[in-house]
Coordinates of C-alpha atoms in Angstrom, one line a residue:
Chain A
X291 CA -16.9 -15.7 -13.2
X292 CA -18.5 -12.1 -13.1
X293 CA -17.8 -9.1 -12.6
X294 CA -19.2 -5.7 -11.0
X295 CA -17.8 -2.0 -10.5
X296 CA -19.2 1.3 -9.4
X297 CA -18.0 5.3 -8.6
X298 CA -19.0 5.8 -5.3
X299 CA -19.0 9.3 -4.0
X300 CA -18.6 10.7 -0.4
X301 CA -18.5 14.0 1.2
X302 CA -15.3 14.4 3.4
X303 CA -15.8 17.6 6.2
X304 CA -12.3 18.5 5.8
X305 CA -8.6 17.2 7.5
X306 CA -8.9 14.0 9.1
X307 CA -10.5 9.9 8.5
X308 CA -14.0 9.1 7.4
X309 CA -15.4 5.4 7.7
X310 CA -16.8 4.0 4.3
X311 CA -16.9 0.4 5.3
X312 CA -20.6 0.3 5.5
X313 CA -21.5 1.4 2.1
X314 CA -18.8 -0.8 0.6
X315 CA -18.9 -3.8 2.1
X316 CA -23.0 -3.4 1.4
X317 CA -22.5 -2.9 -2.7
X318 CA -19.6 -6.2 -2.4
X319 CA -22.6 -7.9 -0.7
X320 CA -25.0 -7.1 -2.8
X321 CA -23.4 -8.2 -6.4
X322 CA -24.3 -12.3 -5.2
X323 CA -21.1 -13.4 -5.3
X324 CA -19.6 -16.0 -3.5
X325 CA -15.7 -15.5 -3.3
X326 CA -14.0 -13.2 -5.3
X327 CA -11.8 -9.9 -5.0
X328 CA -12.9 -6.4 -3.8
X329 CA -11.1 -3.6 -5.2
X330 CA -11.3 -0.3 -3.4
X331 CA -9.2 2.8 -5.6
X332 CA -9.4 6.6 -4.5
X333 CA -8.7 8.4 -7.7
X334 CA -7.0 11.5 -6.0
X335 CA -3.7 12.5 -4.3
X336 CA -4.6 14.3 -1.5
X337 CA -6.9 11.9 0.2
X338 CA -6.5 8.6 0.4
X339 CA -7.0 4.9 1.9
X340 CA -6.3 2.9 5.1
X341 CA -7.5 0.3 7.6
X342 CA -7.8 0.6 10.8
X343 CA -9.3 0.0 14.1
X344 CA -13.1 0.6 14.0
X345 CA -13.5 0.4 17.8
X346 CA -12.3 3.5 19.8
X347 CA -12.6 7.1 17.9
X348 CA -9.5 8.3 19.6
X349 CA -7.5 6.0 17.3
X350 CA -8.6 8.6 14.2
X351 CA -7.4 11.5 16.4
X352 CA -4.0 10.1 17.7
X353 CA -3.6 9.2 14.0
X354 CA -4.6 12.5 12.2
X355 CA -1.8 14.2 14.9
X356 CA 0.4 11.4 13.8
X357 CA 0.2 12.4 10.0
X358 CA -0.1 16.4 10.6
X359 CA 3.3 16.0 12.6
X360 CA 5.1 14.0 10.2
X361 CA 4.3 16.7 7.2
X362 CA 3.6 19.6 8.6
X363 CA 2.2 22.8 6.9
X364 CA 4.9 25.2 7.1
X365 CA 5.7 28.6 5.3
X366 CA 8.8 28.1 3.0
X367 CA 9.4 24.1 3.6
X368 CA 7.6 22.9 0.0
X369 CA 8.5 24.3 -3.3
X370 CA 4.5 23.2 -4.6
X371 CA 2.6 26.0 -2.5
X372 CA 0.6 27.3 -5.2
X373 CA -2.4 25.3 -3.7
X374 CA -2.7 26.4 -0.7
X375 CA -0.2 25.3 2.7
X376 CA -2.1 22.2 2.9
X377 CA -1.8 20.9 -0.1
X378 CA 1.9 19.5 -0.4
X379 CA 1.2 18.0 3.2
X380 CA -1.9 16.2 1.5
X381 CA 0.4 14.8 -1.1
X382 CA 3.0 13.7 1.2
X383 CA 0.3 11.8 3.9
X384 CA -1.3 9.9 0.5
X385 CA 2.1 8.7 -0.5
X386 CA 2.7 7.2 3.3
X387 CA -1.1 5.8 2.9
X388 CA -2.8 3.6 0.3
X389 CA -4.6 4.5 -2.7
X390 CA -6.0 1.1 -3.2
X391 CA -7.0 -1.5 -1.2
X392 CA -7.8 -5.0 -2.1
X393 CA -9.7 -7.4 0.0
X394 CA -10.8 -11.2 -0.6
X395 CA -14.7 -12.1 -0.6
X396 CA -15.5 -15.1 1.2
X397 CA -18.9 -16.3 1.6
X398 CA -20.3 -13.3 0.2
X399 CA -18.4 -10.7 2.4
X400 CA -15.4 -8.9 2.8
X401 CA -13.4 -10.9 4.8
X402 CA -12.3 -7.9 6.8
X403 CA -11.0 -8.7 10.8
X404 CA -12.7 -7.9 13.6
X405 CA -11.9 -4.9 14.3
X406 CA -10.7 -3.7 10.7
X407 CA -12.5 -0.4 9.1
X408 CA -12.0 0.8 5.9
X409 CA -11.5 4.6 5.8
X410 CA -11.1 7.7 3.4
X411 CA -8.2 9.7 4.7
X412 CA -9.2 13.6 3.8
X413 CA -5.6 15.4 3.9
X414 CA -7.0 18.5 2.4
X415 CA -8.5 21.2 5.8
X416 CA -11.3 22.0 3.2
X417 CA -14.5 19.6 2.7
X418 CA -13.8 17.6 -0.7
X419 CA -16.5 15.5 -2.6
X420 CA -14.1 12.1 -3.5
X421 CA -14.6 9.4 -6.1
X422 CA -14.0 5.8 -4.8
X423 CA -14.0 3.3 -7.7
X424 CA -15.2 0.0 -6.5
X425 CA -14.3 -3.4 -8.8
X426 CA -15.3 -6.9 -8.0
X427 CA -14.4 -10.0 -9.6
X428 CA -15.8 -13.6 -8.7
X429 CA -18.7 -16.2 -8.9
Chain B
X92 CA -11.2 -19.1 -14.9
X93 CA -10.9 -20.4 -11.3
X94 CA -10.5 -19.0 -7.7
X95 CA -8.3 -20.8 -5.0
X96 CA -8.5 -19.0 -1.1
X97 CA -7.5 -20.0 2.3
X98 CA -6.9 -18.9 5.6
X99 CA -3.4 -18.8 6.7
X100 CA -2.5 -18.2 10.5
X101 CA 0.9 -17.8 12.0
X102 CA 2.3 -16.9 15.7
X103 CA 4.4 -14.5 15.8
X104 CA 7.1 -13.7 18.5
X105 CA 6.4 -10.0 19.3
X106 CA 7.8 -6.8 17.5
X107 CA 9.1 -7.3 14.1
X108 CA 9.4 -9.0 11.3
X109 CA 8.6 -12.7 10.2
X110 CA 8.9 -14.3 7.0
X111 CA 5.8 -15.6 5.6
X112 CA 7.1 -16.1 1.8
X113 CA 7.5 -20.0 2.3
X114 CA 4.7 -21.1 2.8
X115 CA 2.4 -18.6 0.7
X116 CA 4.5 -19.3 -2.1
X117 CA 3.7 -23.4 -1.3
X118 CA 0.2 -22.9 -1.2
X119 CA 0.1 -20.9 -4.3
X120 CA 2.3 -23.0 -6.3
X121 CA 0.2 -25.9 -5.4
X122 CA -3.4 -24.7 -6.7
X123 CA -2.4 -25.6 -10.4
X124 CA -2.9 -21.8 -11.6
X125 CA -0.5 -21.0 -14.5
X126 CA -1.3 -17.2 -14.5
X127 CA -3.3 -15.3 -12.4
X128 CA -3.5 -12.8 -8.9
X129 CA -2.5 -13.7 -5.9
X130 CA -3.9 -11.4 -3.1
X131 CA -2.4 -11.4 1.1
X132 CA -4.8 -9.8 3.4
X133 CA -4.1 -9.0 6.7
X134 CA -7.0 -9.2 9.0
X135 CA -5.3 -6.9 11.5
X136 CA -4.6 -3.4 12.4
X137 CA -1.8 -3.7 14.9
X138 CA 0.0 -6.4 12.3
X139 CA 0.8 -5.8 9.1
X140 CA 2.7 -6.8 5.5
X141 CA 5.6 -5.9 3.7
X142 CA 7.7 -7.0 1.2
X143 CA 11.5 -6.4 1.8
X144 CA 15.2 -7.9 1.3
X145 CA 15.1 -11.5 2.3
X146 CA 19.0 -11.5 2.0
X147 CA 20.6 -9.8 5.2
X148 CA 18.1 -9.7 7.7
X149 CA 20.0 -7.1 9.4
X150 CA 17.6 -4.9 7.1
X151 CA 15.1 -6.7 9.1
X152 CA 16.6 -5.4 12.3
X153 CA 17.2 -1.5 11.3
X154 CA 13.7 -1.5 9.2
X155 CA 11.9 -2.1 12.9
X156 CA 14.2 0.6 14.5
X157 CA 13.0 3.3 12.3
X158 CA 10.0 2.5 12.7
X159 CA 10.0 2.4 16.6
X160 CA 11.5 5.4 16.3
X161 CA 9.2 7.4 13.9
X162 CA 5.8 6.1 16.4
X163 CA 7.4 5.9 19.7
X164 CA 6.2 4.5 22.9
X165 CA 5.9 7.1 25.0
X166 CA 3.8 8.4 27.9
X167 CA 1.1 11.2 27.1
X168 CA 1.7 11.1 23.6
X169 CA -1.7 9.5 22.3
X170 CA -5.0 9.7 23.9
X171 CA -5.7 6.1 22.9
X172 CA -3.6 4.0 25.3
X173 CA -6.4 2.1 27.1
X174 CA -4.6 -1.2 25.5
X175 CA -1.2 -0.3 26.6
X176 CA 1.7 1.8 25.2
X177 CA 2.4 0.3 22.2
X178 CA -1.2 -0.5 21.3
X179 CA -1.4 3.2 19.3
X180 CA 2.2 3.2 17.9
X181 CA 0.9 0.1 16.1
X182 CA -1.4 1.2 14.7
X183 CA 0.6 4.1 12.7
X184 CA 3.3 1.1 11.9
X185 CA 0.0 -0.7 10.1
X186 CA -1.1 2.4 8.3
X187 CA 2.6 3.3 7.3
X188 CA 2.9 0.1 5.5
X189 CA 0.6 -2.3 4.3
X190 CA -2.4 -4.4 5.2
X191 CA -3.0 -6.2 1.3
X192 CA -0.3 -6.7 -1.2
X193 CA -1.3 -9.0 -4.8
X194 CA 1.4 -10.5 -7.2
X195 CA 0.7 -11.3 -10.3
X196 CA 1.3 -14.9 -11.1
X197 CA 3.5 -16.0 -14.0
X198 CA 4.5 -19.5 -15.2
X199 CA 2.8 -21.2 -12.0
X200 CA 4.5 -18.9 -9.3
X201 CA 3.9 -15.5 -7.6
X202 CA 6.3 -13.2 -9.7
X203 CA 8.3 -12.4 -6.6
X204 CA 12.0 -10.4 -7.3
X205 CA 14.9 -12.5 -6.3
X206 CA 15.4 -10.5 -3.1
X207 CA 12.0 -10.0 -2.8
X208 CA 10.4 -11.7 1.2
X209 CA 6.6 -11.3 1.9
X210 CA 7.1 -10.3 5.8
X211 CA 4.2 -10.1 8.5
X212 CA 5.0 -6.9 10.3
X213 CA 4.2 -7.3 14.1
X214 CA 3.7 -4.0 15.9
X215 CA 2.7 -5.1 19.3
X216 CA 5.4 -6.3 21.9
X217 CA 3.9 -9.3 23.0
X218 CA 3.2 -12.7 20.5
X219 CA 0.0 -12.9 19.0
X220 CA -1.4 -15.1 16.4
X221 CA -2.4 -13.8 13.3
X222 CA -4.9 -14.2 10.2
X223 CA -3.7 -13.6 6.8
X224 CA -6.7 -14.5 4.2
X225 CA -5.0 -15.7 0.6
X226 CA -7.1 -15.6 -2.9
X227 CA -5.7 -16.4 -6.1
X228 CA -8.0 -16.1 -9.2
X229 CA -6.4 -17.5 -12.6
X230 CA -6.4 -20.0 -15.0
Chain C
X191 CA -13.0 -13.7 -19.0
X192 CA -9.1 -13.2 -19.7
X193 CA -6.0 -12.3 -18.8
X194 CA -2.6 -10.8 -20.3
X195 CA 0.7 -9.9 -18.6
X196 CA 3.7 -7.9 -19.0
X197 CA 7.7 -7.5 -17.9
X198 CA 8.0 -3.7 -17.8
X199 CA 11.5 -2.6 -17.9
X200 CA 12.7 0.7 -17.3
X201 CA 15.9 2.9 -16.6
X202 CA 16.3 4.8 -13.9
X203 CA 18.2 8.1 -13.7
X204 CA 19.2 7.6 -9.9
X205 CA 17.0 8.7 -6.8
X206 CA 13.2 9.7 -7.8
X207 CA 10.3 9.7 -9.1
X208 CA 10.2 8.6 -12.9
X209 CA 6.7 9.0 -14.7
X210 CA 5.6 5.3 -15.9
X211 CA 1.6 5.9 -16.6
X212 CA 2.0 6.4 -20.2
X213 CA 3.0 3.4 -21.0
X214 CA 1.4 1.4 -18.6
X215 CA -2.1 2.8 -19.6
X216 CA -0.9 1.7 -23.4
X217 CA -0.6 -1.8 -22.8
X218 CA -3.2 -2.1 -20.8
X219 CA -5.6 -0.1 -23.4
X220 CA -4.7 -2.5 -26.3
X221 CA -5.6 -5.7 -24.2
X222 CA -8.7 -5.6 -25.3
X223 CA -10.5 -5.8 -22.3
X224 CA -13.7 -3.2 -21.6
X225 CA -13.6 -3.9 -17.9
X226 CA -11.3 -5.4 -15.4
X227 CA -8.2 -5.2 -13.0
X228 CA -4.4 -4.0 -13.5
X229 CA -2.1 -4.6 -11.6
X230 CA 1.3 -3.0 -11.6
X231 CA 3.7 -5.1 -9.8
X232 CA 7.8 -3.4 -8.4
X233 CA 10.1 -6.2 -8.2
X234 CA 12.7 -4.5 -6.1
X235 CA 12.9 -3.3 -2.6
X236 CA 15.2 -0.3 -3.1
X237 CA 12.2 1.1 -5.9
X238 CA 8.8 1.3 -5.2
X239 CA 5.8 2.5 -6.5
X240 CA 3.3 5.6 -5.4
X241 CA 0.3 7.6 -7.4
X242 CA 1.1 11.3 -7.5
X243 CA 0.0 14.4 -9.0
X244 CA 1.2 15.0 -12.4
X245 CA 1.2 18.3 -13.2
X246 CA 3.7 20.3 -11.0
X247 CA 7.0 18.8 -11.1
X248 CA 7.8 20.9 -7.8
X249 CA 5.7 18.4 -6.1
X250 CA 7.7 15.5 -6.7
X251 CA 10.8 17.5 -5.9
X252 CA 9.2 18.1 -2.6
X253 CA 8.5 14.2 -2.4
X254 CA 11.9 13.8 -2.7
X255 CA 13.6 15.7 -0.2
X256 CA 10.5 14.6 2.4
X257 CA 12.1 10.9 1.8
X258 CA 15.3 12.1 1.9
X259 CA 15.4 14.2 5.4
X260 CA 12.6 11.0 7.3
X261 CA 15.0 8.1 6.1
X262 CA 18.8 10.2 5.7
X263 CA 22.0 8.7 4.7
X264 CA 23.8 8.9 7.5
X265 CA 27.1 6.7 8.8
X266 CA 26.7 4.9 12.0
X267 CA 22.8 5.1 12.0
X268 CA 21.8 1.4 10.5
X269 CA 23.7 -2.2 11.1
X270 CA 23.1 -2.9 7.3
X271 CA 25.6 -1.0 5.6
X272 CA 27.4 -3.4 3.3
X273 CA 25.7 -2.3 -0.1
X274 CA 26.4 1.8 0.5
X275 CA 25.3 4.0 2.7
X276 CA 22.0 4.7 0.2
X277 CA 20.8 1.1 0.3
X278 CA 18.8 1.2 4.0
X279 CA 17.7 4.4 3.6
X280 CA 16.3 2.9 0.0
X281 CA 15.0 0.2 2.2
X282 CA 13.0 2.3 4.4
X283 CA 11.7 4.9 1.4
X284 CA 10.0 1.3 0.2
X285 CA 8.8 -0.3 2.9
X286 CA 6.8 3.6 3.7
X287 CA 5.9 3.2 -0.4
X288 CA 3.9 0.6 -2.2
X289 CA 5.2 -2.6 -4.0
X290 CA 2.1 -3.3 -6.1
X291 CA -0.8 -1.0 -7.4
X292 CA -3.9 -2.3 -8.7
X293 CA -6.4 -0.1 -11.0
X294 CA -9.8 -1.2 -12.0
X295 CA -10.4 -0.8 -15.7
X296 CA -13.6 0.7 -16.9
X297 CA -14.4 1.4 -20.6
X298 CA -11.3 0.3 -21.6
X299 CA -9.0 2.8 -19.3
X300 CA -7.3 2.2 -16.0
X301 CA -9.9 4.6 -14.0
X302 CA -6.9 7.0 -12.7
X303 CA -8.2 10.3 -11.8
X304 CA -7.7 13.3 -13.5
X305 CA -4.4 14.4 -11.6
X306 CA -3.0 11.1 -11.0
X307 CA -0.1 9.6 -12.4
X308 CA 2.0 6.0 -11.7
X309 CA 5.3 6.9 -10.9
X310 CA 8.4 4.8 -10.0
X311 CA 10.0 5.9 -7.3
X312 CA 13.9 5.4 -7.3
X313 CA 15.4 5.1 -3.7
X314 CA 19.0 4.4 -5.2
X315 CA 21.4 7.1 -6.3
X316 CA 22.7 5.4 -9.0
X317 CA 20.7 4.5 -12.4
X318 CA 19.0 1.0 -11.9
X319 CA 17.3 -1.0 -14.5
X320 CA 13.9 -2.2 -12.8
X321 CA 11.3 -4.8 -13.8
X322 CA 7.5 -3.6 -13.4
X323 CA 5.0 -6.8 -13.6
X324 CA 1.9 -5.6 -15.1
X325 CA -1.3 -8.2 -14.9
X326 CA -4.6 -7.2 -16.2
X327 CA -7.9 -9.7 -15.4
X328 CA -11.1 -8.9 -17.1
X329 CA -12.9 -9.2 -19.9

């Protein structure tokens, strides 16, 4: 049984989902392990992790106006608006989200579906640099 | 150390909510790990997991009309809706709850609470058969 | 490799979020273990767990009433009703939350990010006594 980890950085352009399957699902393949465990944690709490469809872009949109809806920026409705309109909103759409995602390794792969992405969900209208931690375990 | 996974698939009836503790909690039990991590992927974006009260189920029943309510069918409201009108409000059910959930394993059993169910969350109308990948890693 | 495991309890004062990393990040610290995976497990479904900011208590105020005005009290609105009128809404608040949160451990540390903090999130209005499960793999 071994084990692998690594900080992987992206570049987010601001409010809205970025697809990091591709890099991750590249380092889990690279480790040579059989089956094991990826771990995917986004060490902040105004961006944060889900899964979904990697097929049609309008998904992103439909679910970005989803999300804005739901928490909306909006003068006076937060107490925490030292940081900016956008950033209680942020907090509130990471806590409705994940911030870690765990998915078996089978064969050597991530045994993602079909049509399953894995994506960084900026909440923040700003470009951010975010920190991914990646863990594997297996043999 | 050793690693236990399967592949677990289950129809499901349309919109809602269908117990899956059973026979997760049967395959687990029967891989001869005292203590370990047991992980439930979901290889879907339209399906998803939760855990909830397995006592009354109509929790089961008010828990899917929230969430019908919170990402409504409804005409115009999402530019994705080449695959139907309740292809896009299932995909914000998925991303509001979960696609992975891992339980620690104690004494030879997933540490489950004692109103604690494992539920596949259908979000699409119609029945569909579904993949949920299991792991286990323990000793 | 190795593993070690925990029953958390803690008190709740009624509906919100109650800090739990320090402790958490304790235990896990005096494992013994340089690298690896925790995993922090709820086993309730009127609690739940969710990463948050940890600085400015106004945002977990804000957290709060969000929970509190998308999933409202309210007589009449859900068939389960039996337990109080606090216990669906409870239900909701943790089926939008997580059950289980797993951290990987580098140098000896759960690799949180600067800002963010483990926090229990109460659904009920009374105090509760809840169980946490915490599992750490590594070695």
């Amino acid at each position: 049984m071994r084990q692998a980890s690594e900080t992987f950085e992206t570049a987010t352009p601001g409010r809205g989902l970025v697809e990091v399957t591709g890099p991750i699902v590249r380092w889990a393949a690279g480790q040579g392990i059989r089956t094991g465990l990826l771990t995917v944690f986004c060490r902040h709490t105004s961006a944060s992790l889900i899964v979904q469809e990697n097929a049609d872009p309008d998904v992103r949109t439909d679910l970005e106006r989803f999300f804005a809806e739901l928490a909306p920026e909006a003068a006076g409705r937060y107490v925490h608006d030292a940081e900016g309109p956008d950033d209680m909103p942020a907090h509130i759409r990471a806590a409705l989200t994940q911030t870690q995602l765990s998915i078996p390794v089978l064969d050597g792969r991530p045994a993602l579906g079909t049509w399953q992405g894995i994506y960084l969900f900026e909440h923040r209208r700003r470009p951010h640099r975010r920190q991914l931690v990646l863990h594997l375990i297996g043999d």
